[in-house]
Amino acid sequence: MSLLNRRLLSVAEVFLFLGFLAFVGYINRSGRTELAAGLLIGAMMLSIAFVITVVLTDKGGSDLLPTYDFFIYPIMIGSIFMPRKLIIPFTLIEILFIWYNMLLGPHPREIIQVRGTPLMWLWLARPTLMLCITAIVSWLGSRSVEQAILRADHAEELIDAERLLSAQSQLLLQQQ
């Protein structure tokens, strides 16, 4: 579509993004999975923040407020492969960005007039509560995933120990 619309910058952005994904994949394959997960989720968060701060600065509240809901996706997706310890800090970063952007960011008159009123606090409470609930559910869900992985690792260790004992008993039988 970018080629048809003669937007060559978009083509370059796609290749830049593919290069970033290849870099994250390389980091993941080299055993630094926590770093790879953090980079990927951080990039998702930065993309959403970029759209909010650059693209939506002149849009009204009806366009801006639903956009804050997109911050739920990095937390939900990240809870699948990201360490549990990163869910809460990433959520706090997202909440701080929303509050900073809403209270101090450049916005059209519609939003600036609401600053300091109870309506502003309702506008801030909605994405904050949604992110908090998503973070708690994701944190609990990722705990189940971590426990399942630990059980699988433990089962593999037991199988390896059983094989070792079997090999040692075979060796003892042969020696006898």
CSV table of N, CA and C in Angstrom, one decimal:
chain,number,residue,atom,x,y,z
A,1,MET,N,0.8,-1.2,0.0
A,1,MET,CA,0.0,0.0,0.0
A,1,MET,C,0.9,1.3,0.0
A,2,SER,N,2.0,1.2,0.7
A,2,SER,CA,2.9,2.4,0.8
A,2,SER,C,3.5,2.6,-0.6
A,3,LEU,N,3.8,1.6,-1.3
A,3,LEU,CA,4.4,1.8,-2.7
A,3,LEU,C,3.3,2.4,-3.6
A,4,LEU,N,2.1,1.9,-3.5
A,4,LEU,CA,1.0,2.4,-4.4
A,4,LEU,C,0.7,3.9,-4.0
A,5,ASN,N,0.8,4.2,-2.8
A,5,ASN,CA,0.5,5.6,-2.3
A,5,ASN,C,1.7,6.5,-2.4
A,6,ARG,N,2.9,6.0,-2.8
A,6,ARG,CA,4.1,6.7,-2.9
A,6,ARG,C,4.6,7.2,-1.6
A,7,ARG,N,4.4,6.4,-0.5
A,7,ARG,CA,4.9,6.8,0.8
A,7,ARG,C,6.1,5.9,1.1
A,8,LEU,N,7.2,6.3,0.5
A,8,LEU,CA,8.4,5.4,0.7
A,8,LEU,C,9.0,5.4,2.1
A,9,LEU,N,8.7,6.4,2.9
A,9,LEU,CA,9.1,6.4,4.3
A,9,LEU,C,8.4,5.3,5.0
A,10,SER,N,7.2,5.0,4.7
A,10,SER,CA,6.5,3.8,5.4
A,10,SER,C,7.2,2.5,5.0
A,11,VAL,N,7.7,2.4,3.8
A,11,VAL,CA,8.4,1.2,3.4
A,11,VAL,C,9.7,1.0,4.3
A,12,ALA,N,10.4,2.1,4.4
A,12,ALA,CA,11.6,2.1,5.2
A,12,ALA,C,11.3,1.8,6.7
A,13,GLU,N,10.2,2.3,7.2
A,13,GLU,CA,9.8,2.0,8.6
A,13,GLU,C,9.5,0.5,8.7
A,14,VAL,N,8.8,-0.1,7.8
A,14,VAL,CA,8.5,-1.5,7.8
A,14,VAL,C,9.8,-2.3,7.9
A,15,PHE,N,10.8,-2.0,7.1
A,15,PHE,CA,12.1,-2.7,7.1
A,15,PHE,C,12.9,-2.4,8.4
A,16,LEU,N,12.8,-1.2,8.9
A,16,LEU,CA,13.4,-0.9,10.2
A,16,LEU,C,12.8,-1.8,11.3
A,17,PHE,N,11.5,-1.9,11.2
A,17,PHE,CA,10.8,-2.7,12.2
A,17,PHE,C,11.1,-4.2,12.1
A,18,LEU,N,11.3,-4.7,10.9
A,18,LEU,CA,11.7,-6.1,10.6
A,18,LEU,C,13.1,-6.3,11.2
A,19,GLY,N,14.0,-5.3,10.9
A,19,GLY,CA,15.3,-5.4,11.5
A,19,GLY,C,15.3,-5.5,13.0
A,20,PHE,N,14.4,-4.7,13.6
A,20,PHE,CA,14.3,-4.7,15.1
A,20,PHE,C,13.8,-6.1,15.6
A,21,LEU,N,12.8,-6.6,14.9
A,21,LEU,CA,12.3,-7.9,15.3
A,21,LEU,C,13.4,-9.0,15.1
A,22,ALA,N,14.2,-8.9,14.1
A,22,ALA,CA,15.3,-9.9,13.9
A,22,ALA,C,16.3,-9.7,15.0
A,23,PHE,N,16.6,-8.5,15.4
A,23,PHE,CA,17.5,-8.3,16.5
A,23,PHE,C,17.0,-8.9,17.8
A,24,VAL,N,15.7,-8.7,18.1
A,24,VAL,CA,15.0,-9.2,19.3
A,24,VAL,C,15.0,-10.7,19.2
A,25,GLY,N,14.8,-11.3,18.0
A,25,GLY,CA,14.9,-12.7,17.9
A,25,GLY,C,16.2,-13.3,18.1
A,26,TYR,N,17.3,-12.6,17.7
A,26,TYR,CA,18.6,-13.0,17.9
A,26,TYR,C,18.9,-13.0,19.4
A,27,ILE,N,18.5,-11.9,20.1
A,27,ILE,CA,18.7,-11.8,21.5
A,27,ILE,C,18.0,-13.0,22.3
A,28,ASN,N,16.8,-13.2,21.8
A,28,ASN,CA,16.0,-14.3,22.4
A,28,ASN,C,16.7,-15.7,22.2
A,29,ARG,N,17.2,-15.9,21.0
A,29,ARG,CA,17.9,-17.2,20.7
A,29,ARG,C,19.2,-17.3,21.5
A,30,SER,N,19.8,-16.2,21.8
A,30,SER,CA,21.1,-16.3,22.5
A,30,SER,C,20.9,-16.5,24.0
A,31,GLY,N,19.7,-16.7,24.5
A,31,GLY,CA,19.4,-17.0,25.8
A,31,GLY,C,19.1,-15.8,26.7
A,32,ARG,N,19.0,-14.6,26.2
A,32,ARG,CA,18.6,-13.5,27.0
A,32,ARG,C,17.1,-13.2,26.8
A,33,THR,N,16.3,-14.1,27.2
A,33,THR,CA,14.9,-14.0,26.9
A,33,THR,C,14.2,-12.8,27.6
A,34,GLU,N,14.7,-12.5,28.9
A,34,GLU,CA,14.0,-11.4,29.6
A,34,GLU,C,14.3,-10.1,28.9
A,35,LEU,N,15.5,-9.9,28.4
A,35,LEU,CA,15.9,-8.7,27.7
A,35,LEU,C,15.1,-8.6,26.4
A,36,ALA,N,14.9,-9.7,25.7
A,36,ALA,CA,14.2,-9.7,24.4
A,36,ALA,C,12.7,-9.3,24.7
A,37,ALA,N,12.1,-9.9,25.7
A,37,ALA,CA,10.7,-9.6,26.1
A,37,ALA,C,10.6,-8.2,26.5
A,38,GLY,N,11.5,-7.7,27.3
A,38,GLY,CA,11.5,-6.3,27.7
A,38,GLY,C,11.6,-5.3,26.5
A,39,LEU,N,12.5,-5.6,25.6
A,39,LEU,CA,12.6,-4.8,24.4
A,39,LEU,C,11.4,-4.8,23.5
A,40,LEU,N,10.8,-5.9,23.3
A,40,LEU,CA,9.6,-6.0,22.5
A,40,LEU,C,8.4,-5.3,23.1
A,41,ILE,N,8.2,-5.5,24.4
A,41,ILE,CA,7.1,-4.8,25.1
A,41,ILE,C,7.3,-3.3,25.1
A,42,GLY,N,8.6,-3.0,25.4
A,42,GLY,CA,8.9,-1.5,25.4
A,42,GLY,C,8.7,-0.9,24.1
A,43,ALA,N,9.0,-1.6,23.0
A,43,ALA,CA,8.8,-1.0,21.7
A,43,ALA,C,7.3,-0.9,21.4
A,44,MET,N,6.5,-1.8,21.8
A,44,MET,CA,5.0,-1.7,21.7
A,44,MET,C,4.5,-0.5,22.4
A,45,MET,N,5.0,-0.3,23.7
A,45,MET,CA,4.6,0.9,24.5
A,45,MET,C,5.0,2.2,23.8
A,46,LEU,N,6.2,2.2,23.3
A,46,LEU,CA,6.7,3.4,22.7
A,46,LEU,C,5.9,3.8,21.4
A,47,SER,N,5.5,2.7,20.7
A,47,SER,CA,4.8,3.0,19.5
A,47,SER,C,3.4,3.6,19.8
A,48,ILE,N,2.8,3.1,20.8
A,48,ILE,CA,1.5,3.7,21.3
A,48,ILE,C,1.7,5.1,21.8
A,49,ALA,N,2.7,5.3,22.6
A,49,ALA,CA,3.0,6.7,23.1
A,49,ALA,C,3.3,7.6,21.9
A,50,PHE,N,4.0,7.2,20.9
A,50,PHE,CA,4.3,8.0,19.8
A,50,PHE,C,3.1,8.4,19.1
A,51,VAL,N,2.2,7.5,18.9
A,51,VAL,CA,0.9,7.9,18.2
A,51,VAL,C,0.1,8.9,19.0
A,52,ILE,N,0.1,8.7,20.3
A,52,ILE,CA,-0.7,9.6,21.2
A,52,ILE,C,0.0,11.0,21.2
A,53,THR,N,1.3,11.1,21.3
A,53,THR,CA,1.9,12.4,21.4
A,53,THR,C,2.1,13.1,20.1
A,54,VAL,N,2.3,12.4,19.0
A,54,VAL,CA,2.6,13.0,17.7
A,54,VAL,C,1.3,13.1,16.8
A,55,VAL,N,0.6,12.0,16.7
A,55,VAL,CA,-0.5,12.0,15.8
A,55,VAL,C,-1.8,12.6,16.3
A,56,LEU,N,-2.0,12.3,17.6
A,56,LEU,CA,-3.3,12.8,18.2
A,56,LEU,C,-3.2,14.1,19.0
A,57,THR,N,-2.2,14.9,18.9
A,57,THR,CA,-2.1,16.1,19.7
A,57,THR,C,-3.2,17.1,19.3
A,58,ASP,N,-3.7,17.1,18.1
A,58,ASP,CA,-4.8,18.0,17.8
A,58,ASP,C,-6.2,17.4,17.8
A,59,LYS,N,-6.3,16.2,18.2
A,59,LYS,CA,-7.6,15.5,18.3
A,59,LYS,C,-8.3,15.8,19.6
A,60,GLY,N,-9.6,15.7,19.6
A,60,GLY,CA,-10.3,15.9,20.8
A,60,GLY,C,-10.3,14.7,21.7
A,61,GLY,N,-11.0,14.8,22.9
A,61,GLY,CA,-11.1,13.7,23.9
A,61,GLY,C,-11.7,12.5,23.3
A,62,SER,N,-12.7,12.6,22.4
A,62,SER,CA,-13.3,11.4,21.9
A,62,SER,C,-12.3,10.6,21.0
A,63,ASP,N,-11.3,11.2,20.5
A,63,ASP,CA,-10.3,10.4,19.8
A,63,ASP,C,-9.1,10.0,20.7
A,64,LEU,N,-8.8,10.8,21.7
A,64,LEU,CA,-7.6,10.5,22.5
A,64,LEU,C,-7.9,9.5,23.6
A,65,LEU,N,-9.0,9.6,24.3
A,65,LEU,CA,-9.3,8.7,25.4
A,65,LEU,C,-9.4,7.3,25.1
A,66,PRO,N,-10.0,6.8,24.0
A,66,PRO,CA,-10.0,5.4,23.6
A,66,PRO,C,-8.6,4.9,23.2
A,67,THR,N,-7.7,5.8,22.8
A,67,THR,CA,-6.4,5.4,22.4
A,67,THR,C,-5.6,5.0,23.6
A,68,TYR,N,-5.8,5.5,24.8
A,68,TYR,CA,-5.1,5.1,26.0
A,68,TYR,C,-5.4,3.6,26.3
A,69,ASP,N,-6.5,3.1,25.8
A,69,ASP,CA,-6.9,1.7,26.0
A,69,ASP,C,-5.9,0.7,25.3
A,70,PHE,N,-5.2,1.2,24.3
A,70,PHE,CA,-4.3,0.3,23.6
A,70,PHE,C,-3.1,-0.1,24.4
A,71,PHE,N,-2.9,0.6,25.6
A,71,PHE,CA,-1.8,0.3,26.5
A,71,PHE,C,-2.0,-1.1,27.2
A,72,ILE,N,-3.2,-1.6,27.1
A,72,ILE,CA,-3.6,-2.9,27.7
A,72,ILE,C,-2.9,-4.0,26.9
A,73,TYR,N,-2.7,-3.8,25.6
A,73,TYR,CA,-2.2,-4.9,24.8
A,73,TYR,C,-0.8,-5.3,25.1
A,74,PRO,N,0.2,-4.4,25.3
A,74,PRO,CA,1.5,-4.8,25.7
A,74,PRO,C,1.5,-5.6,27.0
A,75,ILE,N,0.7,-5.2,27.9
A,75,ILE,CA,0.7,-6.0,29.2
A,75,ILE,C,0.1,-7.4,29.0
A,76,MET,N,-1.0,-7.5,28.3
A,76,MET,CA,-1.6,-8.8,28.1
A,76,MET,C,-0.7,-9.7,27.2
A,77,ILE,N,-0.2,-9.2,26.2
A,77,ILE,CA,0.7,-10.0,25.3
A,77,ILE,C,2.0,-10.3,26.1
A,78,GLY,N,2.5,-9.3,26.8
A,78,GLY,CA,3.8,-9.5,27.5
A,78,GLY,C,3.6,-10.5,28.6
A,79,SER,N,2.5,-10.7,29.2
A,79,SER,CA,2.3,-11.6,30.3
A,79,SER,C,2.5,-13.1,29.8
A,80,ILE,N,2.4,-13.3,28.5
A,80,ILE,CA,2.6,-14.6,28.0
A,80,ILE,C,4.0,-15.1,28.1
A,81,PHE,N,5.0,-14.1,27.7
A,81,PHE,CA,6.4,-14.5,27.7
A,81,PHE,C,7.3,-13.6,28.5
A,82,MET,N,6.8,-12.6,29.1
A,82,MET,CA,7.6,-11.6,29.9
A,82,MET,C,7.6,-12.1,31.3
A,83,PRO,N,8.7,-11.9,32.0
A,83,PRO,CA,8.8,-12.3,33.4
A,83,PRO,C,7.8,-11.5,34.2
A,84,ARG,N,7.2,-12.1,35.2
A,84,ARG,CA,6.2,-11.5,36.0
A,84,ARG,C,6.7,-10.2,36.7
A,85,LYS,N,8.0,-10.2,37.0
A,85,LYS,CA,8.5,-9.0,37.7
A,85,LYS,C,8.4,-7.7,36.8
A,86,LEU,N,8.3,-7.9,35.5
A,86,LEU,CA,8.2,-6.7,34.6
A,86,LEU,C,6.8,-6.2,34.4
A,87,ILE,N,5.8,-7.0,34.7
A,87,ILE,CA,4.4,-6.5,34.4
A,87,ILE,C,4.0,-5.3,35.2
A,88,ILE,N,4.3,-5.3,36.5
A,88,ILE,CA,3.9,-4.1,37.3
A,88,ILE,C,4.7,-2.8,36.9
A,89,PRO,N,6.1,-2.9,36.8
A,89,PRO,CA,6.8,-1.7,36.4
A,89,PRO,C,6.3,-1.2,35.0
A,90,PHE,N,6.1,-2.0,34.0
A,90,PHE,CA,5.6,-1.5,32.7
A,90,PHE,C,4.2,-0.9,32.9
A,91,THR,N,3.4,-1.5,33.7
A,91,THR,CA,2.1,-0.9,33.9
A,91,THR,C,2.2,0.5,34.6
A,92,LEU,N,3.0,0.6,35.5
A,92,LEU,CA,3.2,1.9,36.2
A,92,LEU,C,3.8,2.9,35.2
A,93,ILE,N,4.7,2.6,34.3
A,93,ILE,CA,5.2,3.5,33.3
A,93,ILE,C,4.0,3.9,32.4
A,94,GLU,N,3.2,3.0,32.0
A,94,GLU,CA,2.1,3.4,31.1
A,94,GLU,C,1.1,4.3,31.8
A,95,ILE,N,0.8,4.1,33.1
A,95,ILE,CA,-0.1,4.9,33.9
A,95,ILE,C,0.5,6.3,34.0
A,96,LEU,N,1.8,6.4,34.3
A,96,LEU,CA,2.5,7.7,34.5
A,96,LEU,C,2.4,8.4,33.2
A,97,PHE,N,2.6,7.8,32.1
A,97,PHE,CA,2.6,8.4,30.8
A,97,PHE,C,1.2,9.0,30.5
A,98,ILE,N,0.2,8.2,30.8
A,98,ILE,CA,-1.2,8.7,30.6
A,98,ILE,C,-1.5,9.9,31.4
A,99,TRP,N,-1.1,9.9,32.7
A,99,TRP,CA,-1.4,11.0,33.6
A,99,TRP,C,-0.6,12.2,33.1
A,100,TYR,N,0.7,12.0,32.7
A,100,TYR,CA,1.5,13.1,32.3
A,100,TYR,C,0.9,13.7,31.0
A,101,ASN,N,0.6,12.8,30.1
A,101,ASN,CA,0.1,13.3,28.8
A,101,ASN,C,-1.3,14.1,29.0
A,102,MET,N,-2.1,13.5,29.8
A,102,MET,CA,-3.5,14.2,30.0
A,102,MET,C,-3.4,15.5,30.7
A,103,LEU,N,-2.5,15.5,31.8
A,103,LEU,CA,-2.4,16.7,32.6
A,103,LEU,C,-1.5,17.8,32.1
A,104,LEU,N,-0.5,17.4,31.4
A,104,LEU,CA,0.6,18.4,30.9
A,104,LEU,C,0.8,18.4,29.4
A,105,GLY,N,0.3,17.5,28.7
A,105,GLY,CA,0.5,17.4,27.3
A,105,GLY,C,-0.2,18.5,26.5
A,106,PRO,N,0.2,18.7,25.3
A,106,PRO,CA,-0.5,19.7,24.4
A,106,PRO,C,-1.8,19.1,23.9
A,107,HIS,N,-2.9,19.7,24.1
A,107,HIS,CA,-4.2,19.2,23.7
A,107,HIS,C,-5.0,20.3,23.2
A,108,PRO,N,-6.1,20.0,22.4
A,108,PRO,CA,-7.0,21.0,22.0
A,108,PRO,C,-7.8,21.6,23.1
A,109,ARG,N,-8.5,22.7,22.9
A,109,ARG,CA,-9.2,23.4,23.9
A,109,ARG,C,-10.2,22.6,24.7
A,110,GLU,N,-10.8,21.6,24.0
A,110,GLU,CA,-11.8,20.7,24.7
A,110,GLU,C,-11.2,20.0,25.9
A,111,ILE,N,-10.0,19.6,25.8
A,111,ILE,CA,-9.3,18.9,26.9
A,111,ILE,C,-8.8,19.9,27.9
A,112,ILE,N,-8.2,20.9,27.4
A,112,ILE,CA,-7.6,21.9,28.3
A,112,ILE,C,-8.6,22.5,29.2
A,113,GLN,N,-9.8,22.8,28.7
A,113,GLN,CA,-10.9,23.3,29.5
A,113,GLN,C,-11.3,22.4,30.7
A,114,VAL,N,-11.2,21.1,30.5
A,114,VAL,CA,-11.6,20.1,31.5
A,114,VAL,C,-10.6,19.9,32.6
A,115,ARG,N,-9.3,20.3,32.3
A,115,ARG,CA,-8.2,20.1,33.3
A,115,ARG,C,-8.6,20.8,34.7
A,116,GLY,N,-8.4,20.0,35.7
A,116,GLY,CA,-8.8,20.5,37.1
A,116,GLY,C,-10.2,20.3,37.5
A,117,THR,N,-11.0,19.7,36.6
A,117,THR,CA,-12.4,19.5,37.0
A,117,THR,C,-12.6,18.0,37.3
A,118,PRO,N,-13.8,17.7,37.9
A,118,PRO,CA,-14.0,16.3,38.2
A,118,PRO,C,-14.1,15.4,36.9
A,119,LEU,N,-14.5,16.0,35.8
A,119,LEU,CA,-14.5,15.2,34.6
A,119,LEU,C,-13.1,14.7,34.2
A,120,MET,N,-12.1,15.5,34.4
A,120,MET,CA,-10.7,15.1,34.1
A,120,MET,C,-10.3,13.9,35.0
A,121,TRP,N,-10.7,13.9,36.2
A,121,TRP,CA,-10.4,12.8,37.1
A,121,TRP,C,-11.1,11.5,36.7
A,122,LEU,N,-12.3,11.6,36.1
A,122,LEU,CA,-13.0,10.5,35.5
A,122,LEU,C,-12.2,10.0,34.3
A,123,TRP,N,-11.8,10.9,33.5
A,123,TRP,CA,-11.0,10.6,32.3
A,123,TRP,C,-9.7,9.9,32.6
A,124,LEU,N,-9.1,10.3,33.7
A,124,LEU,CA,-7.9,9.6,34.1
A,124,LEU,C,-8.1,8.3,34.8
A,125,ALA,N,-9.2,8.2,35.6
A,125,ALA,CA,-9.5,7.0,36.3
A,125,ALA,C,-9.8,5.8,35.4
A,126,ARG,N,-10.5,6.0,34.3
A,126,ARG,CA,-10.9,4.9,33.4
A,126,ARG,C,-9.7,4.1,32.9
A,127,PRO,N,-8.7,4.8,32.2
A,127,PRO,CA,-7.6,4.0,31.7
A,127,PRO,C,-6.7,3.4,32.9
A,128,THR,N,-6.6,4.2,34.0
A,128,THR,CA,-5.8,3.7,35.1
A,128,THR,C,-6.4,2.5,35.7
A,129,LEU,N,-7.7,2.4,35.9
A,129,LEU,CA,-8.3,1.2,36.5
A,129,LEU,C,-8.3,0.1,35.5
A,130,MET,N,-8.4,0.3,34.2
A,130,MET,CA,-8.4,-0.7,33.2
A,130,MET,C,-7.0,-1.4,33.2
A,131,LEU,N,-5.9,-0.5,33.3
A,131,LEU,CA,-4.6,-1.0,33.3
A,131,LEU,C,-4.3,-1.8,34.6
A,132,CYS,N,-4.7,-1.3,35.7
A,132,CYS,CA,-4.5,-2.0,37.0
A,132,CYS,C,-5.1,-3.3,37.0
A,133,ILE,N,-6.4,-3.4,36.5
A,133,ILE,CA,-7.1,-4.7,36.5
A,133,ILE,C,-6.4,-5.7,35.5
A,134,THR,N,-6.0,-5.2,34.3
A,134,THR,CA,-5.3,-6.0,33.4
A,134,THR,C,-3.9,-6.5,33.9
A,135,ALA,N,-3.2,-5.6,34.6
A,135,ALA,CA,-1.9,-6.0,35.2
A,135,ALA,C,-2.1,-7.1,36.3
A,136,ILE,N,-3.1,-6.9,37.1
A,136,ILE,CA,-3.3,-7.9,38.2
A,136,ILE,C,-3.7,-9.3,37.5
A,137,VAL,N,-4.6,-9.3,36.6
A,137,VAL,CA,-5.0,-10.5,35.9
A,137,VAL,C,-3.8,-11.1,35.2
A,138,SER,N,-3.1,-10.3,34.5
A,138,SER,CA,-1.9,-10.8,33.7
A,138,SER,C,-0.9,-11.3,34.7
A,139,TRP,N,-0.7,-10.7,35.8
A,139,TRP,CA,0.3,-11.1,36.8
A,139,TRP,C,-0.1,-12.5,37.4
A,140,LEU,N,-1.4,-12.6,37.7
A,140,LEU,CA,-1.8,-13.9,38.2
A,140,LEU,C,-1.7,-15.0,37.1
A,141,GLY,N,-2.1,-14.7,35.9
A,141,GLY,CA,-2.0,-15.6,34.8
A,141,GLY,C,-0.6,-16.1,34.5
A,142,SER,N,0.3,-15.1,34.5
A,142,SER,CA,1.7,-15.5,34.3
A,142,SER,C,2.3,-16.3,35.4
A,143,ARG,N,1.8,-16.2,36.6
A,143,ARG,CA,2.2,-17.0,37.7
A,143,ARG,C,1.9,-18.5,37.4
A,144,SER,N,0.7,-18.7,36.8
A,144,SER,CA,0.3,-20.1,36.4
A,144,SER,C,1.3,-20.6,35.4
A,145,VAL,N,1.6,-19.8,34.4
A,145,VAL,CA,2.6,-20.2,33.3
A,145,VAL,C,3.9,-20.5,33.9
A,146,GLU,N,4.4,-19.7,34.8
A,146,GLU,CA,5.7,-19.9,35.5
A,146,GLU,C,5.7,-21.2,36.2
A,147,GLN,N,4.6,-21.5,37.0
A,147,GLN,CA,4.5,-22.7,37.7
A,147,GLN,C,4.5,-23.9,36.8
A,148,ALA,N,3.8,-23.8,35.7
A,148,ALA,CA,3.7,-24.9,34.7
A,148,ALA,C,5.1,-25.2,34.1
A,149,ILE,N,5.9,-24.1,33.9
A,149,ILE,CA,7.2,-24.3,33.3
A,149,ILE,C,8.1,-24.9,34.4
A,150,LEU,N,8.0,-24.5,35.6
A,150,LEU,CA,8.8,-25.1,36.7
A,150,LEU,C,8.5,-26.6,36.9
A,151,ARG,N,7.2,-27.0,36.8
A,151,ARG,CA,6.8,-28.4,36.9
A,151,ARG,C,7.4,-29.2,35.7
A,152,ALA,N,7.4,-28.6,34.5
A,152,ALA,CA,7.9,-29.3,33.4
A,152,ALA,C,9.4,-29.4,33.5
A,153,ASP,N,10.1,-28.4,34.0
A,153,ASP,CA,11.5,-28.5,34.3
A,153,ASP,C,11.9,-29.6,35.3
A,154,HIS,N,11.0,-29.6,36.3
A,154,HIS,CA,11.3,-30.6,37.4
A,154,HIS,C,11.0,-32.0,36.8
A,155,ALA,N,10.0,-32.2,36.0
A,155,ALA,CA,9.8,-33.5,35.4
A,155,ALA,C,10.9,-33.9,34.5
A,156,GLU,N,11.5,-33.0,33.8
A,156,GLU,CA,12.7,-33.3,32.9
A,156,GLU,C,13.9,-33.7,33.8
A,157,GLU,N,14.1,-33.0,34.9
A,157,GLU,CA,15.2,-33.3,35.8
A,157,GLU,C,15.0,-34.7,36.4
A,158,LEU,N,13.7,-35.1,36.7
A,158,LEU,CA,13.5,-36.4,37.2
A,158,LEU,C,13.7,-37.5,36.2
A,159,ILE,N,13.3,-37.2,34.9
A,159,ILE,CA,13.6,-38.1,33.9
A,159,ILE,C,15.1,-38.3,33.6
A,160,ASP,N,15.8,-37.2,33.7
A,160,ASP,CA,17.3,-37.3,33.5
A,160,ASP,C,17.9,-38.1,34.6
A,161,ALA,N,17.4,-37.8,35.9
A,161,ALA,CA,18.0,-38.6,37.0
A,161,ALA,C,17.6,-40.1,36.9
A,162,GLU,N,16.4,-40.4,36.4
A,162,GLU,CA,16.1,-41.8,36.2
A,162,GLU,C,16.9,-42.4,35.2
A,163,ARG,N,17.2,-41.7,34.1
A,163,ARG,CA,18.1,-42.3,33.1
A,163,ARG,C,19.5,-42.5,33.6
A,164,LEU,N,20.0,-41.6,34.4
A,164,LEU,CA,21.3,-41.7,35.0
A,164,LEU,C,21.4,-42.9,35.9
A,165,LEU,N,20.4,-43.1,36.8
A,165,LEU,CA,20.3,-44.2,37.7
A,165,LEU,C,20.2,-45.5,36.9
A,166,SER,N,19.4,-45.5,35.8
A,166,SER,CA,19.3,-46.7,35.0
A,166,SER,C,20.6,-47.1,34.4
A,167,ALA,N,21.3,-46.0,33.8
A,167,ALA,CA,22.6,-46.3,33.2
A,167,ALA,C,23.6,-46.8,34.3
A,168,GLN,N,23.6,-46.2,35.5
A,168,GLN,CA,24.5,-46.7,36.5
A,168,GLN,C,24.2,-48.1,37.0
A,169,SER,N,22.9,-48.4,37.0
A,169,SER,CA,22.6,-49.8,37.4
A,169,SER,C,23.0,-50.8,36.3
A,170,GLN,N,22.9,-50.4,35.1
A,170,GLN,CA,23.3,-51.2,34.0
A,170,GLN,C,24.8,-51.4,34.0
A,171,LEU,N,25.5,-50.4,34.3
A,171,LEU,CA,27.0,-50.5,34.5
A,171,LEU,C,27.4,-51.4,35.6
A,172,LEU,N,26.7,-51.3,36.7
A,172,LEU,CA,27.0,-52.2,37.9
A,172,LEU,C,26.7,-53.6,37.5
A,173,LEU,N,25.6,-53.8,36.8
A,173,LEU,CA,25.3,-55.2,36.4
A,173,LEU,C,26.4,-55.8,35.5
A,174,GLN,N,26.8,-55.0,34.6
A,174,GLN,CA,27.9,-55.4,33.7
A,174,GLN,C,29.2,-55.7,34.4
A,175,GLN,N,29.5,-54.9,35.4
A,175,GLN,CA,30.7,-55.1,36.2
A,175,GLN,C,30.6,-56.4,37.0
A,176,GLN,N,29.4,-56.6,37.5
A,176,GLN,CA,29.2,-57.9,38.3
A,176,GLN,C,29.3,-59.1,37.4
